[in-house]
GROMACS .gro file of C-alpha atoms in nm:
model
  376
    1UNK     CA    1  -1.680  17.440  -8.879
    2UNK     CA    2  -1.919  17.198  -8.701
    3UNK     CA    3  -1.819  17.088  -8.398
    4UNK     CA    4  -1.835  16.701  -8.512
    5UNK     CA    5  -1.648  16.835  -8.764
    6UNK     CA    6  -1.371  16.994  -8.519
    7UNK     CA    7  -1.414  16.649  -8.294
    8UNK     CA    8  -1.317  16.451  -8.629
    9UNK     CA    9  -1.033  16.661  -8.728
   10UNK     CA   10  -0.903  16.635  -8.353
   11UNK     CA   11  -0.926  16.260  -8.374
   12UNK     CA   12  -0.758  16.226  -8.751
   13UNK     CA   13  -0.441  16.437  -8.636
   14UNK     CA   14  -0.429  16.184  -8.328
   15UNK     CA   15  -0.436  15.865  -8.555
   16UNK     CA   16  -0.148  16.099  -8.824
   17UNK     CA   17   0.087  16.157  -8.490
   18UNK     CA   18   0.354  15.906  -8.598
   19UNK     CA   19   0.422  15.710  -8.280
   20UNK     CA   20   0.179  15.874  -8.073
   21UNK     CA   21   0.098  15.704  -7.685
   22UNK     CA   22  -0.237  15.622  -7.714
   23UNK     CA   23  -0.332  15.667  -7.337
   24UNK     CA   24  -0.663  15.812  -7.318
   25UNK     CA   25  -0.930  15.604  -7.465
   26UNK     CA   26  -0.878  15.263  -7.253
   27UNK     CA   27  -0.783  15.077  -7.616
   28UNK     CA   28  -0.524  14.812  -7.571
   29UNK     CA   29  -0.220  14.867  -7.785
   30UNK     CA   30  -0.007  14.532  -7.617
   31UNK     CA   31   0.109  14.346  -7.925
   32UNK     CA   32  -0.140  14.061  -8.032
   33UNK     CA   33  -0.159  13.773  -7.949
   34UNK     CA   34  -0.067  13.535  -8.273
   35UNK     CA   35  -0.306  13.340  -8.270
   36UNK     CA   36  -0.593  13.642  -8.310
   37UNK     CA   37  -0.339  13.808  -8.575
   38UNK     CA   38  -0.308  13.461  -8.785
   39UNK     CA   39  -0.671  13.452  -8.757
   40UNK     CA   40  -0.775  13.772  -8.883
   41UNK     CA   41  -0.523  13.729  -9.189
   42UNK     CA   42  -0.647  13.405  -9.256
   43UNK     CA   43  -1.005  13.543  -9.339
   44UNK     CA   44  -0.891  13.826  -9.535
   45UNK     CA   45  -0.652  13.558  -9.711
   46UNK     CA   46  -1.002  13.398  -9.796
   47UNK     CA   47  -1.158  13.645  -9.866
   48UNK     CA   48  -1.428  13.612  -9.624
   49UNK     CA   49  -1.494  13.955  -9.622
   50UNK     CA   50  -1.648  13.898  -9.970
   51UNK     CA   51  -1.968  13.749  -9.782
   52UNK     CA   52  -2.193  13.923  -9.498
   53UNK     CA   53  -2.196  13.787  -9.171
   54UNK     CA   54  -2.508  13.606  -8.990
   55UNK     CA   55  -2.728  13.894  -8.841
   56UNK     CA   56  -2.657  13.814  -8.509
   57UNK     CA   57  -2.331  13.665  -8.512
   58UNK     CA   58  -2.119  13.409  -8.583
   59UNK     CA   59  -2.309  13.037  -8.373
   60UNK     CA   60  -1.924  12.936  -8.258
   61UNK     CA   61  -1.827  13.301  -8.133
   62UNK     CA   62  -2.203  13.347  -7.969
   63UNK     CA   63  -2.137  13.010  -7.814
   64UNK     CA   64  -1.829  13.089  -7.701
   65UNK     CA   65  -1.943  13.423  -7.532
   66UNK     CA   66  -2.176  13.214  -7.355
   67UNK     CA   67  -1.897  12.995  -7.227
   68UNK     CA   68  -1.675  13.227  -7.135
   69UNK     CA   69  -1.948  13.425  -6.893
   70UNK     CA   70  -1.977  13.114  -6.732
   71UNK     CA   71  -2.406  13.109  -6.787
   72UNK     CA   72  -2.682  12.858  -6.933
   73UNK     CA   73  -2.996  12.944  -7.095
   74UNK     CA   74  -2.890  13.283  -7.307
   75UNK     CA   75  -2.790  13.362  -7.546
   76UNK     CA   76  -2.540  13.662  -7.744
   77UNK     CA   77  -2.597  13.896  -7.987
   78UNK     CA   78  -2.292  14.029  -8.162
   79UNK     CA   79  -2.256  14.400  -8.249
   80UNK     CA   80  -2.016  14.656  -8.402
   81UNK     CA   81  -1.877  14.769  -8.077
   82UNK     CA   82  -2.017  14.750  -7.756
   83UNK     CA   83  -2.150  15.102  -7.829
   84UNK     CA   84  -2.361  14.940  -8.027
   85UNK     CA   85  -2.545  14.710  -7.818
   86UNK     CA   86  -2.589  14.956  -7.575
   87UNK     CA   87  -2.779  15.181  -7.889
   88UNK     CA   88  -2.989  14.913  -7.919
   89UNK     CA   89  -3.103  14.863  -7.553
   90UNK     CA   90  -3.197  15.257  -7.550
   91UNK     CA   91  -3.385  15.245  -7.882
   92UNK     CA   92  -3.564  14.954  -7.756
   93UNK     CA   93  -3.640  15.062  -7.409
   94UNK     CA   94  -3.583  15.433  -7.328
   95UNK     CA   95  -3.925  15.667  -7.459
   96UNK     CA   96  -4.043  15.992  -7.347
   97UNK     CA   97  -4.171  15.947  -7.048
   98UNK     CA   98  -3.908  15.729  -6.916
   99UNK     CA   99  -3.555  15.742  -6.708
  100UNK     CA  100  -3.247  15.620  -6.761
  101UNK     CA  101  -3.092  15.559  -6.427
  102UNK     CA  102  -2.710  15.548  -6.413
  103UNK     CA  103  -2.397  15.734  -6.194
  104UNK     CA  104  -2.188  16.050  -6.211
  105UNK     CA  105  -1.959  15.941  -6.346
  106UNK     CA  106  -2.060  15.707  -6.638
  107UNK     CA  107  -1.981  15.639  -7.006
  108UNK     CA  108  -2.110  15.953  -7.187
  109UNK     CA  109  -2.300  15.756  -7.512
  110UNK     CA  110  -2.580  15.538  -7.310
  111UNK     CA  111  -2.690  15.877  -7.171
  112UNK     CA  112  -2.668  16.054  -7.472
  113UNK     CA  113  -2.871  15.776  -7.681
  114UNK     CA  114  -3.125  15.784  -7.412
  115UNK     CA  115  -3.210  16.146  -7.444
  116UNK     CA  116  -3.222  16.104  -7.827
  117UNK     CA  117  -3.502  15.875  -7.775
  118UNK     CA  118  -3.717  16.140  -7.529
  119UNK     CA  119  -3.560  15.977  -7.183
  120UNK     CA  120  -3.483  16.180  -6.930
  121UNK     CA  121  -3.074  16.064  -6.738
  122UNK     CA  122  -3.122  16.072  -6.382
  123UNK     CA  123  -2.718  16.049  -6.280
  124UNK     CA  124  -2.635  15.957  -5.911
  125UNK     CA  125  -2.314  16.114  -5.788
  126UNK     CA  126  -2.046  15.850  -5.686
  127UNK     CA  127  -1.726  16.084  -5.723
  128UNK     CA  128  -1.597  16.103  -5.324
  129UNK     CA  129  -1.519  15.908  -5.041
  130UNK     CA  130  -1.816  15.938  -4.842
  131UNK     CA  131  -1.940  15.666  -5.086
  132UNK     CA  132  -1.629  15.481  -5.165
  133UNK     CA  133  -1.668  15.633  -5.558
  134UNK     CA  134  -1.919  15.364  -5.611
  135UNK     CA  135  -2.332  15.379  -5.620
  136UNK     CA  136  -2.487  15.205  -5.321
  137UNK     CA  137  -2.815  15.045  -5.286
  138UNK     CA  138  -2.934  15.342  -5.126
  139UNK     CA  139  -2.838  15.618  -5.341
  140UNK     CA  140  -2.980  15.385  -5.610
  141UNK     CA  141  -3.358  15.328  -5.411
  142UNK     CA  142  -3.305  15.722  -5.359
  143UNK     CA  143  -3.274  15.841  -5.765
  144UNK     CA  144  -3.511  15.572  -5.894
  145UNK     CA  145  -3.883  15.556  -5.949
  146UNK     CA  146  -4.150  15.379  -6.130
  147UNK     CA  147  -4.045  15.571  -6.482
  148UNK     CA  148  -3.730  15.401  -6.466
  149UNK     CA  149  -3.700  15.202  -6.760
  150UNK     CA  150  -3.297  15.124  -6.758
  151UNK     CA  151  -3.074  15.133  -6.546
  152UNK     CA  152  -2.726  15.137  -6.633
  153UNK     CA  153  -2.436  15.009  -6.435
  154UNK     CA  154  -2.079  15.047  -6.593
  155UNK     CA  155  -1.869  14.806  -6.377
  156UNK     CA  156  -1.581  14.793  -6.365
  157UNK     CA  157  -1.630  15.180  -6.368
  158UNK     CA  158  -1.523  15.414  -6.665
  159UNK     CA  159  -1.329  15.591  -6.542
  160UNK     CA  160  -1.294  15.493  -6.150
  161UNK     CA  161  -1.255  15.179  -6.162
  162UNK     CA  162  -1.457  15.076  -5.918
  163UNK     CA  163  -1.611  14.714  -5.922
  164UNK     CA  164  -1.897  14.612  -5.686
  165UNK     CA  165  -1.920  14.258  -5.539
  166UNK     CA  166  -2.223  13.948  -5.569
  167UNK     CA  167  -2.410  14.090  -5.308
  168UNK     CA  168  -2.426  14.454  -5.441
  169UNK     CA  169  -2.515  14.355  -5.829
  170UNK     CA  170  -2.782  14.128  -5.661
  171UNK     CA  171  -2.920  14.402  -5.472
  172UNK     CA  172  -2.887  14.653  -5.778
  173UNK     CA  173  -3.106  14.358  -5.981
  174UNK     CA  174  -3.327  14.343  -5.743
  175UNK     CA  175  -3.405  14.713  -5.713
  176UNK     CA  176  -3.406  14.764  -6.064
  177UNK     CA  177  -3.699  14.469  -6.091
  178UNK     CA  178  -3.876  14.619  -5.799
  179UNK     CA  179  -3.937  14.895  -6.040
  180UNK     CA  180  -4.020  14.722  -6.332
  181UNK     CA  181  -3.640  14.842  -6.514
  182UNK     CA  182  -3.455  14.653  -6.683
  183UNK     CA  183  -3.078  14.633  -6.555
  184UNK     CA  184  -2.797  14.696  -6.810
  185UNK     CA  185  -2.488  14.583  -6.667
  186UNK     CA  186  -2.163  14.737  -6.881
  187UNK     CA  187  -1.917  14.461  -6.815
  188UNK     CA  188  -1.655  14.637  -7.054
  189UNK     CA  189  -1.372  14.663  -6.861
  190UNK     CA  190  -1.483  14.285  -6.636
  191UNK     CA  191  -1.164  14.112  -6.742
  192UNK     CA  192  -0.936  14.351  -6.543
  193UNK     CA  193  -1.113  14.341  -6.210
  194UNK     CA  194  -1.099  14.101  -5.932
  195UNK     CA  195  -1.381  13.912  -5.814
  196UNK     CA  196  -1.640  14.042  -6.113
  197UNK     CA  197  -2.010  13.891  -6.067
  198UNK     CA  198  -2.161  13.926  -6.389
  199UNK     CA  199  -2.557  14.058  -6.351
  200UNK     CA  200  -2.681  13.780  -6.563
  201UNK     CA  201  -2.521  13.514  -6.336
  202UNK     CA  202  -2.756  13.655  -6.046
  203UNK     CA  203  -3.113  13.703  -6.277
  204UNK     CA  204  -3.138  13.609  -6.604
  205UNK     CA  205  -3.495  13.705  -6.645
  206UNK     CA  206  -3.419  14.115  -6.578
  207UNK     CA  207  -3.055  14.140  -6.615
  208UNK     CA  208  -2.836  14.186  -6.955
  209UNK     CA  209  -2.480  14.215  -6.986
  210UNK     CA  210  -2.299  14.441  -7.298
  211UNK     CA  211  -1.973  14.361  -7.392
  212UNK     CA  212  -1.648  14.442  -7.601
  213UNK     CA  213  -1.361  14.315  -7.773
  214UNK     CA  214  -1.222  14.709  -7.751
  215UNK     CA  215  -1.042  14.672  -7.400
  216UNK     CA  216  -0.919  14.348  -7.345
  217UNK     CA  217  -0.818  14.209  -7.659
  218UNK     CA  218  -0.743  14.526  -7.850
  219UNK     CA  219  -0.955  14.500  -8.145
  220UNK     CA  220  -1.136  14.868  -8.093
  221UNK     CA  221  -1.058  14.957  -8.423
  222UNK     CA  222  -1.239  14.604  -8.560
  223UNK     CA  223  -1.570  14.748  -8.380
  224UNK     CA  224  -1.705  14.392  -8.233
  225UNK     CA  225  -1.892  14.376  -7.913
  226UNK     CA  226  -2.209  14.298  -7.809
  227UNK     CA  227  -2.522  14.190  -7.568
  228UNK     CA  228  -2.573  13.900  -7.342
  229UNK     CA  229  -2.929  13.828  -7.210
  230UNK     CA  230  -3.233  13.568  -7.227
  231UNK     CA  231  -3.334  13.475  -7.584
  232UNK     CA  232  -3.669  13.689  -7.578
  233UNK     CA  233  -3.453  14.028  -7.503
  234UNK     CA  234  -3.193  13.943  -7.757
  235UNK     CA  235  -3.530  13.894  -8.010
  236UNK     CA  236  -3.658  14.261  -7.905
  237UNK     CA  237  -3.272  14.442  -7.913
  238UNK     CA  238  -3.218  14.269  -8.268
  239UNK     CA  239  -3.574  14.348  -8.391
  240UNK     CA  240  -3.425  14.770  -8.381
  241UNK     CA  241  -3.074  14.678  -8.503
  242UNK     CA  242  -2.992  14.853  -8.813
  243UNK     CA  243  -2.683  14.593  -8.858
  244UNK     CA  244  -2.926  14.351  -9.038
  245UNK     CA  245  -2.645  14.247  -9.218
  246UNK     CA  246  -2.396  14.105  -8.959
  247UNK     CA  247  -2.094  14.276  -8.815
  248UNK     CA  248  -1.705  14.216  -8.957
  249UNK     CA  249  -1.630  13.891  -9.047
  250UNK     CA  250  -1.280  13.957  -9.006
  251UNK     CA  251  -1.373  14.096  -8.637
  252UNK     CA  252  -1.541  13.763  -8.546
  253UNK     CA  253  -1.262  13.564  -8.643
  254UNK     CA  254  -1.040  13.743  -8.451
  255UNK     CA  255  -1.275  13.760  -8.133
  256UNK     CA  256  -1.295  13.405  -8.169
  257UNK     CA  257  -0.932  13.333  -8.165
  258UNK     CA  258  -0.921  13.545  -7.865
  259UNK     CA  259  -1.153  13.357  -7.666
  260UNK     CA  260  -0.936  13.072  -7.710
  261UNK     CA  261  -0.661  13.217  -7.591
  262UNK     CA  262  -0.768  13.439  -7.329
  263UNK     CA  263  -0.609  13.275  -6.993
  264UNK     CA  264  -0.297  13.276  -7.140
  265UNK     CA  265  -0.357  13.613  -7.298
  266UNK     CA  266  -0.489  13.826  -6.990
  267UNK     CA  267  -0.230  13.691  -6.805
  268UNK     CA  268   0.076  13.871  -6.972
  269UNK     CA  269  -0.222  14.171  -7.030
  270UNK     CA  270  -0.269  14.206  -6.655
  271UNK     CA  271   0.082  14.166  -6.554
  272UNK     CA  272   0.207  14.477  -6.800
  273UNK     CA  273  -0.137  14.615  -6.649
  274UNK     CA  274  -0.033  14.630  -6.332
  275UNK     CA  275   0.300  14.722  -6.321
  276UNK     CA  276   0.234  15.055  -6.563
  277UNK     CA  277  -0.003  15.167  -6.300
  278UNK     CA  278   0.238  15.096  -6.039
  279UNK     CA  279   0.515  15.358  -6.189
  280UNK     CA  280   0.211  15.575  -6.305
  281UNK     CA  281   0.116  15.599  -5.971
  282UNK     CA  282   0.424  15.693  -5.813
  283UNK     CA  283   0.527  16.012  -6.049
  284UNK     CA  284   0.196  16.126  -6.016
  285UNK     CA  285   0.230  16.130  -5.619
  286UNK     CA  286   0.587  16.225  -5.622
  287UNK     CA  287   0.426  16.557  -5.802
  288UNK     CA  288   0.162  16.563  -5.476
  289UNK     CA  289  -0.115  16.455  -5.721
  290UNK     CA  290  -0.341  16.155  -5.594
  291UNK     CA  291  -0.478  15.823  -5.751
  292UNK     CA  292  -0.855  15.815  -5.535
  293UNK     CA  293  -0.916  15.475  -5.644
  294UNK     CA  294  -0.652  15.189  -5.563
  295UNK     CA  295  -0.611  14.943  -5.700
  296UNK     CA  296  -0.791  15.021  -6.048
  297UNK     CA  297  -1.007  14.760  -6.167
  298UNK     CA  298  -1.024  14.873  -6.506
  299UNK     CA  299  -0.732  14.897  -6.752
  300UNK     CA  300  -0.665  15.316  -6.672
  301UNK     CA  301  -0.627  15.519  -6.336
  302UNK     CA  302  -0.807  15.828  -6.238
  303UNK     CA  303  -0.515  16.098  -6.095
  304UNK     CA  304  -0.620  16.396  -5.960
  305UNK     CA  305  -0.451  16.703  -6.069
  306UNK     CA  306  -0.589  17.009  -5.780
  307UNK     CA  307  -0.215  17.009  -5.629
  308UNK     CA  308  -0.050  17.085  -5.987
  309UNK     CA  309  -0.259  17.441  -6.006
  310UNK     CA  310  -0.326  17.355  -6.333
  311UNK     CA  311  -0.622  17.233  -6.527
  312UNK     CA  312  -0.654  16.887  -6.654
  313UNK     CA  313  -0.720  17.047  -7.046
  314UNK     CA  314  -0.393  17.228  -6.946
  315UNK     CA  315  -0.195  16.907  -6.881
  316UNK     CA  316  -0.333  16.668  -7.159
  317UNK     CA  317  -0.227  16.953  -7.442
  318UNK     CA  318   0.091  16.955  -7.293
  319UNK     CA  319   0.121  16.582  -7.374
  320UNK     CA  320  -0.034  16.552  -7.676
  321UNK     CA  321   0.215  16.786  -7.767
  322UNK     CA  322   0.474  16.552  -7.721
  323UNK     CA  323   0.319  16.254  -7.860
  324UNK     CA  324   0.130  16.158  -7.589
  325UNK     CA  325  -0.278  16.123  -7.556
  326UNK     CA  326  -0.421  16.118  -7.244
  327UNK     CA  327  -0.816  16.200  -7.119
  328UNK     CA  328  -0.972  16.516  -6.914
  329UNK     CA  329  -1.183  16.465  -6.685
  330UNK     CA  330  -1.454  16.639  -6.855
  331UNK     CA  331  -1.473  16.402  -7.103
  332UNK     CA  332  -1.634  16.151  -6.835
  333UNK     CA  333  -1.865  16.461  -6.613
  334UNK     CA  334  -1.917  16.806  -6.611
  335UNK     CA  335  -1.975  16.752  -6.289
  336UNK     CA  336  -1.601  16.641  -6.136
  337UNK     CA  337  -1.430  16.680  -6.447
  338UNK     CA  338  -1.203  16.957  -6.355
  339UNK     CA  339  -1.057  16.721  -6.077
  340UNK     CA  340  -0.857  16.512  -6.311
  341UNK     CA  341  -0.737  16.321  -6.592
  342UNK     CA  342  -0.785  15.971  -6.680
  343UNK     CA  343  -0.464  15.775  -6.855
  344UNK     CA  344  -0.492  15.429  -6.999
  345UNK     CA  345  -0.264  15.151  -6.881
  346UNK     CA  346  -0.271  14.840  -7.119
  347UNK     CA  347   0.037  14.991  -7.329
  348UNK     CA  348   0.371  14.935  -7.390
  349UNK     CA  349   0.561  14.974  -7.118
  350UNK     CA  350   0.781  15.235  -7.337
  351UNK     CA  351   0.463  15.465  -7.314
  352UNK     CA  352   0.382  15.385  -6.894
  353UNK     CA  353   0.799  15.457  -6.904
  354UNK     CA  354   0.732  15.806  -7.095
  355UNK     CA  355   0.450  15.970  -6.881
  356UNK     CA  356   0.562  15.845  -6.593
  357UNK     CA  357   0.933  16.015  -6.647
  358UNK     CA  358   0.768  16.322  -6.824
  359UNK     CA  359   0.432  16.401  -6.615
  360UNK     CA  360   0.700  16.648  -6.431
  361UNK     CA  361   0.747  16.794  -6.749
  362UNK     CA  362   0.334  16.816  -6.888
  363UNK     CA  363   0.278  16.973  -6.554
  364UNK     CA  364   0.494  17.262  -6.609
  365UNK     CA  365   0.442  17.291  -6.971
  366UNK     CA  366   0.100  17.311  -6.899
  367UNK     CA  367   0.134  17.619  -6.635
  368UNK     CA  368   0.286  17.832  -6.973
  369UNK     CA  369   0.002  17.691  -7.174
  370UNK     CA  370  -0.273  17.991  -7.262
  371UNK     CA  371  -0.448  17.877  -7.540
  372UNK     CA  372  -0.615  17.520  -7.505
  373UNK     CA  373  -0.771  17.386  -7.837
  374UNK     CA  374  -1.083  17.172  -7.799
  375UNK     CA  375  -1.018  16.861  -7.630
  376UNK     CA  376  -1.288  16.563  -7.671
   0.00000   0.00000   0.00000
């Protein structure tokens, strides 16, 4: 068997788990808002879904993706899943010849897309305190040259959580222009963190921000996200897009209901947010394990496993086998990942309740455990 074909089967036995924690993939599984439910039934109710969608999006939910970055003069390009926009940023930019400039850590599928196109990655390592887990100026001005085409800045971080302030993004802009690279600033996880400068709000002209509706409003298995720049980039990303025929209609509706909701919304998210890290936190260091980055600025926490003895692979079968998924390090970087395992926090607070009163338990499940299956 393939391995894409093991990686499916893994994933299809997750989704068949009845009542499985999903606590690994940074999805948010808080009940819906109404508002974004009686939305999306509404259009199915109408059979909207009948009709495509306009190529780039809906003009009311690009408008209001405008509005709610707070920017003038751009414009938004809707895509299925902000996977996708970042596919189309890569196809568009990244050629033999070229780098793609990001950090160790980083989201896997930028890099990955990159390389498919003849780009070499050139990965900075941010995992340790020497540099606060976060890329600097420096280390930036150090790993870049003029055959830098993109770089890539996932912020808040996936999976630190690190977020960098005004001044650092405007640097990072400016360094990435100095050497004629476009800067693609992943603002995924943005609605979690404090203080978040989006990269378009500091240069338009060299600066795009990717999206999603995955994290924050839970609609990951809708597949909406999308791109944020100047009108003449979102021309040249939609000019490769294979999605000439829109994205979900029922997605857009929903995204758009969101977006009208969202203050009232991300405050109940945030507070559940919060306090599941909180009691996450404290089993994990009641076990001697350790949380490097506090607070989180993205909607998971990074726990180091080294005092357990056991692996991380070790410690997310022993969950899964009781109904609860959680991520290996390795996942995010070959690099660090045998230092840890990431767990998602915008749950139920049943599931935050469940690891955090069983984590005792995974950990010595995991030290019988001598056969771990693939984990991806």
């Amino acid at each position: 068997m393939s391995t894409l074909a093991v990686r499916n089967r893994y994933f299809d036995d997750l989704f068949n788990t009845p009542d499985l924690a999903w606590m690994g993939q940074n999805t948010n599984h808080i009940p819906a808002h109404p508002a974004v439910t009686e939305a999306m039934v509404a259009s199915i109710t109408k059979g909207e879904y009948n009709a495509y969608a306009p190529p780039l999006g809906f003009e009311d939910l690009r408008a209001a993706i405008v509005e709610d970055f707070g920017v003038t003069g751009l414009e938004a390009l809707v895509t299925e899943g902000g996977v996708n926009a970042l596919s189309l940023v890569c196809r568009a930019r990244a050629k033999p010849g070229t780098t793609l400039v990001t950090t160790d850590p980083t989201w896997k599928w930028p890099c990955l897309f990159a390389t498919q196109q003849g780009a070499e990655v050139v990965q900075t390592p941010i995992y340790g305190p020497e540099t606060d887990y976060k890329l600097t100026p420096g280390m930036l001005r150090e790993y870049i040259d003029d055959r830098c085409a993109i770089v890539y800045l996932v912020d808040p971080n996936n999976p630190l959580g690190v977020t960098y302030s005004a001044e650092e993004i405007a640097e990072f802009a400016a360094i990435a222009r100095e050497n004629g690279a476009l800067l693609v600033h992943d603002c995924t996880y943005r609605d979690f963190a404090e203080g978040h400068t989006p990269a378009v709000s500091v240069d338009t002209e060299n600066c795009i921000c990717t999206f999603s509706f995955s994290k924050w409003l839970g609609l990951a298995g809708m597949r909406i996200g999308g791109l944020l720049a100047r009108p003449e980039l979102i021309a040249e990303f939609a000019a490769v897009s294979t999605s000439v025929l829109g994205g979900s209609v029922v997605a857009q509706r929903g995204a758009l209901a969101g977006l009208r909701v969202k203050s009232e919304w991300m405050a109940e998210v945030r507070r559940i947010d919060r306090a599941n890290k909180v009691k996450i936190k404290e089993a994990a260091e009641a076990l001697g394990m350790s949380v490097p980055v506090w607070p989180s600025h993205g909607n998971f926490l990074v726990i180091e496993t080294a005092a357990t003895g056991v692996t991380p692979e070790a410690i997310v079968e022993a969950a899964r086998l009781d109904g609860v998924m959680i991520r290996q390090g390795a996942y995010h970087t070959e690099a660090f990942g045998d230092r840890f395992i990431k767990v998602s926090t915008t749950v139920p607070e049943a599931w935050a309740d469940k690891l955090a009163s069983k984590l005792a338990t995974y950990v010595e499940t995991a030290r019988g455990l001598t056969d771990v299956p693939a984990l991806f």
